[in-house]
Coordinates of C-alpha atoms in Angstrom, one line a residue:
M585 CA -58.3 55.6 28.6
I586 CA -55.8 53.1 27.0
T587 CA -52.5 54.6 26.2
F588 CA -49.4 53.1 24.6
A589 CA -46.1 53.4 26.6
H590 CA -43.9 56.0 25.2
T591 CA -46.4 56.9 22.5
K592 CA -48.0 60.3 21.9
K593 CA -51.5 60.8 20.6
K594 CA -50.4 61.5 17.1
N595 CA -48.3 58.3 17.0
L596 CA -51.3 56.3 18.4
L597 CA -53.3 57.6 15.3
N598 CA -50.4 56.6 13.0
F599 CA -50.3 53.1 14.7
N600 CA -54.1 52.6 14.2
G601 CA -53.9 53.8 10.5
P602 CA -51.7 52.7 7.7
S603 CA -48.8 51.5 9.7
V604 CA -50.6 48.3 11.1
E605 CA -52.4 47.8 7.8
R606 CA -49.1 47.7 5.9
L607 CA -47.6 45.4 8.6
L608 CA -50.5 43.0 8.2
K609 CA -50.2 43.1 4.5
K610 CA -46.5 42.0 4.8
I611 CA -47.5 39.1 7.0
D612 CA -50.1 38.1 4.5
Q613 CA -47.4 38.0 1.7
K614 CA -45.2 35.9 4.0
L615 CA -48.0 33.5 4.7
A616 CA -48.5 33.0 1.0
H617 CA -45.1 31.3 0.9
E618 CA -45.5 29.3 4.0
T619 CA -47.7 26.4 2.9
S620 CA -45.3 23.4 2.8
S621 CA -46.0 20.5 5.3
N622 CA -42.7 21.3 7.0
N623 CA -43.8 24.7 8.1
L624 CA -47.3 23.9 9.3
K625 CA -46.4 24.6 12.9
R626 CA -45.0 27.9 12.2
L627 CA -47.8 28.7 9.8
K628 CA -50.3 28.2 12.6
K629 CA -48.3 30.2 15.0
L630 CA -48.3 33.1 12.5
L631 CA -52.0 32.8 11.9
V632 CA -52.6 33.1 15.6
R633 CA -50.4 36.2 15.8
K634 CA -52.1 37.7 12.7
R635 CA -55.5 37.2 14.2
T636 CA -54.4 38.8 17.5
L637 CA -52.9 41.7 15.6
Q638 CA -56.2 42.3 13.9
K639 CA -58.1 42.2 17.3
N640 CA -55.6 44.6 18.8
R641 CA -55.9 47.0 15.9
R642 CA -59.7 47.1 16.3
N643 CA -59.5 47.4 20.1
I644 CA -57.0 50.2 19.9
F645 CA -59.0 52.1 17.4
E646 CA -62.0 51.9 19.6
K647 CA -59.9 52.8 22.6
C648 CA -60.9 49.8 24.7
P649 CA -58.7 47.2 26.4
P650 CA -57.9 44.2 24.2
K651 CA -59.5 40.8 25.0
F652 CA -58.1 37.4 24.1
D653 CA -59.7 34.0 23.6
Q654 CA -58.2 31.3 25.8
Q655 CA -56.2 29.7 23.0
D656 CA -54.6 33.0 21.9
E657 CA -51.1 33.7 23.2
P658 CA -51.1 37.3 24.9
M659 CA -49.1 39.6 22.8
I660 CA -49.7 42.8 24.7
S661 CA -48.0 43.6 28.1
H662 CA -50.0 45.4 30.8
N663 CA -48.3 47.4 33.6
S664 CA -49.3 49.3 36.6
T665 CA -49.8 52.4 34.7
S666 CA -52.6 50.9 32.5
S667 CA -50.3 51.1 29.4
Y668 CA -50.5 48.5 26.7
Q669 CA -47.7 47.6 24.3
F670 CA -46.6 44.7 22.3
Y671 CA -43.6 42.6 23.6
D672 CA -40.3 43.4 21.9
D673 CA -40.1 39.9 20.6
I674 CA -43.4 40.5 18.8
C675 CA -42.3 43.7 17.3
Y676 CA -39.1 42.2 16.0
E677 CA -41.1 39.1 14.7
I678 CA -43.2 41.5 12.6
L679 CA -40.2 43.6 11.4
S680 CA -38.4 40.3 10.3
F681 CA -41.1 39.7 7.7
I682 CA -40.7 43.1 6.1
D683 CA -38.1 43.4 3.3
D684 CA -38.7 47.0 2.5
W685 CA -36.1 49.1 4.4
K686 CA -37.9 52.4 3.7
L687 CA -41.1 51.0 5.4
I688 CA -39.0 50.0 8.6
L689 CA -37.0 53.3 8.5
L690 CA -39.7 55.8 7.7
T691 CA -42.7 54.2 9.3
C692 CA -42.2 51.5 11.8
S693 CA -39.5 53.4 13.6
L694 CA -42.0 56.2 14.2
I695 CA -44.8 54.1 15.6
S696 CA -43.5 54.6 19.2
K697 CA -40.2 54.8 21.1
Q698 CA -40.4 51.2 21.8
W699 CA -40.5 50.3 18.0
L700 CA -37.7 52.6 17.4
N701 CA -35.6 50.9 20.1
V702 CA -36.3 47.5 18.6
V703 CA -35.1 48.8 15.2
R704 CA -32.0 50.2 16.6
E705 CA -31.1 47.3 18.8
R706 CA -32.1 44.3 16.7
V707 CA -32.9 45.0 13.1
K708 CA -30.1 44.9 10.4
L709 CA -31.1 46.8 7.3
C710 CA -30.0 46.0 3.7
V711 CA -30.5 49.1 1.5
E712 CA -30.7 49.2 -2.3
F713 CA -31.4 52.3 -4.3
K714 CA -32.7 51.0 -7.7
N715 CA -32.8 54.7 -9.0
P716 CA -29.2 56.1 -9.1
I717 CA -30.5 59.6 -9.0
V718 CA -31.0 60.3 -5.3
S719 CA -32.7 63.6 -4.6
K720 CA -31.4 66.1 -2.0
K721 CA -34.7 65.6 -0.1
T722 CA -34.2 61.9 0.3
I723 CA -30.6 62.4 1.4
K724 CA -31.7 65.0 4.0
L725 CA -34.5 62.7 5.2
M726 CA -32.1 59.8 5.7
M727 CA -29.6 62.0 7.5
N728 CA -32.2 62.8 10.2
R729 CA -32.9 59.1 11.0
E730 CA -31.5 57.7 14.1
C731 CA -31.6 54.2 12.6
L732 CA -28.8 54.6 10.1
E733 CA -26.5 52.8 12.5
Q734 CA -28.5 49.6 11.7
F735 CA -27.5 49.7 8.0
E736 CA -25.5 46.4 7.4
S737 CA -25.5 46.4 3.6
M738 CA -25.9 49.3 1.0
N739 CA -26.2 49.0 -2.7
V740 CA -26.1 52.5 -4.1
R741 CA -24.5 52.1 -7.6
G742 CA -24.5 55.2 -9.7
I743 CA -24.1 57.9 -7.0
S744 CA -23.8 61.4 -8.6
R745 CA -24.2 63.6 -5.5
L746 CA -21.3 64.5 -3.2
Q747 CA -23.9 65.1 -0.4
F748 CA -24.8 61.4 -0.4
Y749 CA -21.4 60.3 0.9
K750 CA -22.2 62.1 4.2
I751 CA -24.6 59.3 4.9
F752 CA -21.8 57.1 5.5
E753 CA -20.7 59.1 8.5
K754 CA -23.7 57.7 10.3
T755 CA -23.6 54.1 9.0
K756 CA -20.6 52.9 11.2
Q757 CA -21.9 49.3 11.4
L758 CA -21.9 48.9 7.6
T759 CA -20.2 45.7 6.5
K760 CA -21.0 45.6 2.8
L761 CA -21.0 48.5 0.4
D762 CA -21.4 48.6 -3.4
I763 CA -21.0 52.1 -5.1
G764 CA -20.0 50.8 -8.5
K765 CA -20.5 53.1 -11.4
S766 CA -20.6 56.2 -9.2
I767 CA -18.9 59.6 -9.4
I768 CA -16.4 59.8 -6.4
W769 CA -14.6 62.8 -4.9
L770 CA -11.6 62.6 -2.4
E771 CA -14.0 64.1 0.3
G772 CA -16.6 61.5 -0.3
F773 CA -14.1 58.6 -0.1
K774 CA -12.8 59.8 3.3
S775 CA -16.1 59.0 4.8
I776 CA -15.9 55.5 3.5
T777 CA -12.5 54.9 5.1
E778 CA -14.2 55.5 8.4
L779 CA -16.3 52.4 8.0
K780 CA -14.1 50.2 10.1
H781 CA -16.4 47.2 10.0
L782 CA -16.5 47.0 6.2
N783 CA -15.7 43.5 4.9
S784 CA -16.9 43.8 1.4
L785 CA -16.5 46.8 -1.1
D786 CA -17.4 47.1 -4.7
M787 CA -16.0 50.1 -6.7
N788 CA -15.9 48.9 -10.2
N789 CA -16.2 51.3 -13.1
M790 CA -15.9 54.5 -11.0
V791 CA -15.7 58.2 -12.3
F792 CA -12.9 60.0 -10.4
M793 CA -13.4 63.7 -10.2
E794 CA -9.8 64.6 -9.1
K795 CA -6.7 63.4 -11.0
E796 CA -5.0 62.3 -7.9
S797 CA -8.0 60.8 -6.3
K798 CA -7.4 57.3 -7.8
L799 CA -4.1 56.8 -6.0
E800 CA -5.3 58.2 -2.7
L801 CA -8.4 56.1 -2.8
L802 CA -6.3 52.9 -3.2
E803 CA -3.9 53.9 -0.5
S804 CA -6.9 54.6 1.9
I805 CA -8.3 51.1 1.3
S806 CA -5.4 49.7 3.3
Q807 CA -6.9 51.4 6.3
L808 CA -10.0 49.1 6.2
H809 CA -8.5 46.3 8.3
Q810 CA -11.7 44.2 8.2
L811 CA -11.9 44.2 4.4
T812 CA -11.8 40.7 2.7
C813 CA -13.6 41.2 -0.6
L814 CA -12.8 44.0 -3.0
N815 CA -13.8 44.8 -6.6
I816 CA -12.0 47.6 -8.5
S817 CA -12.5 46.4 -11.9
S818 CA -12.8 48.6 -15.0
N819 CA -11.1 51.7 -13.4
N820 CA -8.1 52.1 -15.8
V821 CA -5.8 51.4 -12.9
G822 CA -2.1 51.1 -13.9
F823 CA 0.8 49.4 -12.2
N824 CA 2.1 52.5 -10.2
T825 CA -1.4 53.3 -9.0
F826 CA -2.1 49.6 -8.1
K827 CA 0.8 49.2 -5.7
P828 CA -1.0 50.1 -2.5
I829 CA -3.3 47.0 -2.9
G830 CA -0.3 44.9 -1.9
N831 CA -0.8 46.3 1.7
V832 CA -4.4 44.9 2.0
K833 CA -2.9 41.5 3.2
Q834 CA -6.3 40.1 4.6
L835 CA -8.1 40.1 1.2
T836 CA -9.6 36.7 0.2
Y837 CA -11.5 37.9 -2.8
L838 CA -10.2 40.4 -5.3
D839 CA -11.5 41.5 -8.9
V840 CA -8.9 43.7 -10.7
S841 CA -10.2 42.9 -14.2
W842 CA -10.0 45.3 -17.2
N843 CA -7.1 47.3 -15.8
Y844 CA -3.5 47.7 -16.8
I845 CA -1.6 46.1 -13.9
S846 CA 0.7 44.0 -16.2
D847 CA 3.5 41.6 -14.9
E848 CA 4.5 44.1 -12.2
G849 CA 1.0 44.3 -10.8
A850 CA 1.0 40.4 -10.7
K851 CA 4.0 40.7 -8.6
V852 CA 2.1 42.8 -6.1
L853 CA -0.8 40.2 -6.1
S854 CA 1.7 37.5 -5.1
Q855 CA 1.9 39.2 -1.8
L856 CA -1.8 38.7 -1.0
S857 CA -1.3 35.2 0.4
Q858 CA -4.8 34.8 1.9
L859 CA -6.5 35.1 -1.7
T860 CA -9.0 32.4 -2.6
H861 CA -10.7 34.1 -5.5
L862 CA -8.8 36.2 -8.0
N863 CA -10.1 37.8 -11.3
V864 CA -7.4 39.3 -13.5
N865 CA -9.3 39.2 -16.8
C866 CA -7.8 41.5 -19.4
T867 CA -4.9 43.0 -17.3
I868 CA -1.9 42.6 -19.8
I869 CA -0.4 39.8 -17.7
G870 CA 2.2 37.8 -19.5
I871 CA 4.4 34.7 -18.8
E872 CA 6.2 36.3 -15.9
G873 CA 2.9 37.5 -14.3
A874 CA 1.5 34.0 -14.5
K875 CA 4.5 32.8 -12.7
Y876 CA 3.9 35.3 -9.8
I877 CA 0.2 34.3 -9.6
S878 CA 1.1 30.6 -9.4
K879 CA 2.7 31.4 -6.0
L880 CA -0.8 32.1 -4.4
T881 CA -1.1 28.7 -2.6
K882 CA -4.6 29.3 -1.2
L883 CA -6.2 30.3 -4.5
R884 CA -9.3 28.2 -5.4
T885 CA -10.8 30.2 -8.3
L886 CA -8.7 32.0 -10.9
I887 CA -10.1 33.9 -13.9
A888 CA -7.2 34.9 -16.1
A889 CA -8.9 35.3 -19.5
R890 CA -7.7 37.7 -22.3
N891 CA -4.1 38.0 -21.3
N892 CA -0.7 37.2 -22.9
F893 CA 0.7 34.2 -21.0
W894 CA 0.1 31.6 -23.6
I895 CA 1.2 27.9 -23.2
E896 CA 3.9 28.9 -20.8
G897 CA 1.5 30.5 -18.5
C898 CA -0.6 27.3 -18.4
Q899 CA 2.5 25.4 -17.4
Y900 CA 2.7 27.6 -14.3
F901 CA -0.9 27.4 -13.5
S902 CA -0.8 23.5 -13.7
E903 CA 1.4 23.6 -10.7
M904 CA -1.5 25.1 -8.5
E905 CA -2.8 21.8 -6.9
Q906 CA -5.4 23.8 -4.9
L907 CA -7.2 25.4 -7.8
T908 CA -10.8 24.0 -8.5
A909 CA -12.0 26.7 -11.0
L910 CA -9.8 28.0 -13.8
D911 CA -10.7 30.4 -16.7
V912 CA -7.9 30.8 -19.3
S913 CA -10.1 31.7 -22.2
H914 CA -8.8 33.9 -25.1
N915 CA -5.1 33.1 -24.5
S916 CA -4.1 31.0 -27.6
I917 CA -2.9 28.1 -25.5
G918 CA -3.5 25.7 -28.4
N919 CA -3.5 21.9 -28.1
T920 CA -0.2 21.9 -26.1
G921 CA -2.0 23.9 -23.4
I922 CA -4.4 21.0 -23.0
K923 CA -1.4 18.8 -22.1
Y924 CA -0.6 21.0 -19.1
L925 CA -4.1 21.6 -18.0
S926 CA -4.9 17.9 -17.9
K927 CA -2.5 17.6 -15.0
M928 CA -5.0 19.5 -12.9
K929 CA -7.1 16.5 -11.8
Q930 CA -8.8 18.5 -9.0
L931 CA -10.5 21.0 -11.4
T932 CA -14.3 21.2 -11.2
E933 CA -14.7 24.1 -13.6
L934 CA -12.7 24.8 -16.7
N935 CA -13.1 27.5 -19.4
I936 CA -10.8 27.2 -22.4
N937 CA -12.9 29.2 -24.9
D938 CA -11.3 30.6 -28.0
N939 CA -7.9 29.1 -27.5
A940 CA -6.9 28.1 -31.0
I941 CA -7.5 24.4 -30.1
N942 CA -7.7 22.5 -33.4
Q943 CA -8.8 18.9 -34.4
F944 CA -8.5 16.6 -31.3
G945 CA -6.3 13.5 -31.9
T946 CA -5.9 10.4 -29.7
E947 CA -3.6 12.2 -27.3
E948 CA -5.8 15.3 -26.7
S949 CA -8.9 13.1 -26.4
K950 CA -7.2 11.0 -23.6
L951 CA -5.9 14.1 -21.8
I952 CA -9.3 15.9 -21.6
R953 CA -10.9 12.6 -20.2
E954 CA -8.4 12.6 -17.4
L955 CA -10.2 15.6 -15.9
S956 CA -12.4 13.3 -14.1
Q957 CA -13.7 15.9 -11.5
L958 CA -15.0 18.4 -14.0
T959 CA -18.7 19.3 -13.9
K960 CA -18.5 22.4 -15.8
L961 CA -16.6 22.8 -19.2
S962 CA -16.5 25.7 -21.7
I963 CA -14.7 24.9 -24.8
S964 CA -16.5 27.1 -27.4
S965 CA -15.0 28.9 -30.4
N966 CA -12.4 26.3 -31.1
N967 CA -12.3 23.4 -33.7
I968 CA -12.2 20.3 -31.7
G969 CA -13.8 18.1 -34.4
I970 CA -15.8 14.9 -33.9
E971 CA -12.9 13.3 -32.0
G972 CA -13.1 15.9 -29.5
V973 CA -16.8 15.7 -29.1
T974 CA -16.5 11.9 -28.7
A975 CA -14.1 12.3 -25.8
I976 CA -16.3 15.0 -24.1
S977 CA -19.5 12.9 -24.5
T978 CA -17.8 10.2 -22.3
M979 CA -17.3 12.6 -19.4
S980 CA -20.4 11.5 -17.6
Q981 CA -19.7 13.8 -14.6
L982 CA -20.4 17.0 -16.7
R983 CA -23.4 19.1 -15.6
T984 CA -22.7 22.1 -17.7
L985 CA -21.3 22.1 -21.3
N986 CA -20.6 25.2 -23.5
I987 CA -19.5 23.9 -27.0
F988 CA -20.6 26.9 -29.0
F989 CA -19.2 27.5 -32.5
N990 CA -17.3 24.3 -33.0
R991 CA -19.0 23.0 -36.2
I992 CA -19.7 19.6 -34.6
G993 CA -22.8 19.0 -37.0
L994 CA -25.4 16.2 -36.7
A995 CA -22.9 13.6 -35.6
G996 CA -21.8 15.8 -32.6
A997 CA -25.3 16.4 -31.7
K998 CA -26.0 12.7 -31.5
L999 CA -23.1 12.1 -29.2
I1000 CA -24.0 14.9 -26.8
S1001 CA -27.7 13.8 -26.7
G1002 CA -26.3 10.7 -24.8
M1003 CA -24.9 12.8 -21.9
Q1004 CA -27.5 11.9 -19.4
N1005 CA -26.3 14.2 -16.5
L1006 CA -26.2 17.5 -18.4
T1007 CA -28.5 20.1 -17.3
V1008 CA -27.1 23.1 -19.0
L1009 CA -26.1 23.1 -22.7
D1010 CA -24.9 25.7 -25.2
I1011 CA -24.7 24.2 -28.6
C1012 CA -25.2 27.5 -30.5
N1013 CA -23.8 27.8 -34.1
N1014 CA -22.8 24.2 -34.7
D1015 CA -24.8 23.4 -37.9
I1016 CA -26.7 20.7 -36.3
G1017 CA -29.9 21.2 -38.4
T1018 CA -33.3 19.8 -38.0
N1019 CA -32.2 16.3 -37.2
G1020 CA -29.7 17.6 -34.6
A1021 CA -32.5 19.5 -32.8
K1022 CA -34.5 16.2 -32.7
E1023 CA -31.5 14.5 -31.1
I1024 CA -31.1 17.2 -28.5
S1025 CA -34.9 17.2 -27.7
K1026 CA -34.4 13.7 -26.3
M1027 CA -32.4 15.2 -23.3
K1028 CA -35.3 15.4 -20.8
Q1029 CA -33.0 16.3 -18.0
L1030 CA -31.9 19.7 -19.5
T1031 CA -33.2 22.8 -17.7
K1032 CA -31.2 25.4 -19.8
L1033 CA -30.6 25.3 -23.6
D1034 CA -29.0 27.5 -26.1
I1035 CA -29.6 26.2 -29.7
A1036 CA -29.5 29.4 -31.7
R1037 CA -28.0 29.7 -35.1
N1038 CA -28.4 26.1 -36.1
M1039 CA -31.0 26.3 -38.9
I1040 CA -33.2 23.8 -37.2
G1041 CA -36.4 25.1 -39.1
N1042 CA -40.0 24.4 -38.1
E1043 CA -39.5 20.6 -37.7
G1044 CA -36.7 21.3 -35.3
A1045 CA -38.8 23.8 -33.3
K1046 CA -41.7 21.3 -33.2
A1047 CA -39.3 18.7 -31.6
L1048 CA -38.1 21.2 -28.9
K1049 CA -41.7 21.7 -27.8
S1050 CA -41.6 18.4 -26.1
M1051 CA -39.0 19.7 -23.7
K1052 CA -41.5 20.8 -21.1
Q1053 CA -38.8 20.9 -18.4
L1054 CA -36.8 23.7 -19.8
K1055 CA -36.6 26.9 -17.8
S1056 CA -34.5 28.8 -20.2
L1057 CA -34.3 28.5 -24.1
R1058 CA -32.6 30.6 -26.7
N1059 CA -33.8 29.5 -30.1
T1060 CA -33.0 32.5 -32.5
F1061 CA -31.9 32.8 -36.0
N1062 CA -33.0 29.2 -36.8
N1063 CA -35.0 29.7 -40.1
I1064 CA -38.3 29.2 -38.3
I1065 CA -41.3 30.3 -40.4
W1066 CA -44.1 31.3 -38.0
N1067 CA -47.5 30.2 -39.5
D1068 CA -50.9 31.1 -38.1
D1069 CA -52.0 27.4 -38.3
E1070 CA -49.2 25.9 -36.1
D1071 CA -48.0 26.8 -32.7
L1072 CA -44.2 26.5 -32.3
S1073 CA -43.9 28.5 -29.2
L1074 CA -42.8 27.3 -25.9
G1075 CA -44.8 29.8 -23.8
E1076 CA -42.7 32.0 -21.5
I1077 CA -39.5 30.3 -22.4
L1078 CA -39.2 32.0 -25.9

């Protein structure tokens, strides 16, 4: 009789039944994407392995020793006790094609002790709960699994049960955790502070059940010495509560947007010298706060929209020579702010939406053109005029342009249509009309277009139909009259 090493009779039946069927199905799904010429060798190897699996499945079911053709690579080891089992490498190869953590945890790990060991020793699981309501039964089932230590990443947004936090007591190897929009208790967070390998933590928009838990939570974060990425946005954190974050010196990525940290909080941020990405959107930071932030010499990306630092803040930011991406939208920096920002020749991304920028003159046009490294520019909800559009249209390096609500009209659309390197364009609400849509339709390199609220009518919609390369199109509120005798749709794009 053929037996599997470390496998009981009931597990043998499980192996012959749905387990292998599901594994083979996963391989089929993988093979469906492995058809390019560069992967022919790997494809052939996978096909041989799949064929061998099918033979093994049939032989095991009939309880007779497996037989191989000469060209087949043996995938089952035979020892002196007449036990047959897959090599560990083959088990791992099969598991690597499965992206369903539940299948690995609740099925594959139960095939035999060998499969359990392969899962425990080699597989790193990424877990995502799409349904935020996790039942007690699911929690109990997970708590009884020996493979919880293999969880490397967990996305469990919207936790509403205290019992779920106990799972973290068994996930000691976790490196990435997202529990945003969850209900949290002090008892629950204590288990998170034991995750010593954690390097990324997302806790945005949390519901704190105890009044003092918010402060204790932030104080506990300093115990996570491997943590480099932290998101605590939208938590109504004030300055006094925010102070402990200054102790997490190793942070490189921090999102504290939509909190009330003010200039004093910005002073705390200036202590985090390793930061390369900082989001302080809507945090009541003023001129003094901008001065503190400008001291972060390793910062590459700064999102500082919806604050109160105005023109003076731009002056401080312009001294940050290492910045490559800057968002100072909704700050009323005006035309004078352009003067300071134009000094940042290294910028590749700039967002100056809604900043009370008025008609461009000769000086402003010259200054904006000096940003020769820009590939992404957002300048919506201003009033730059035709001079501004003329200046922007000469920036041939731009790949993405957001010029929403600037009333540029047909003349502006003609200028923009000549920007041959643009792939993403938002020209919404600019009164370009039918002829403007026809001009934009000439941009065959565009892959994403927002042309809503421009009153382009049926003729404009017909012109857009020629843009077969578009992957995304927004074309709403354009006075288009749908008739049965004409097709103005763009298939799945609309």
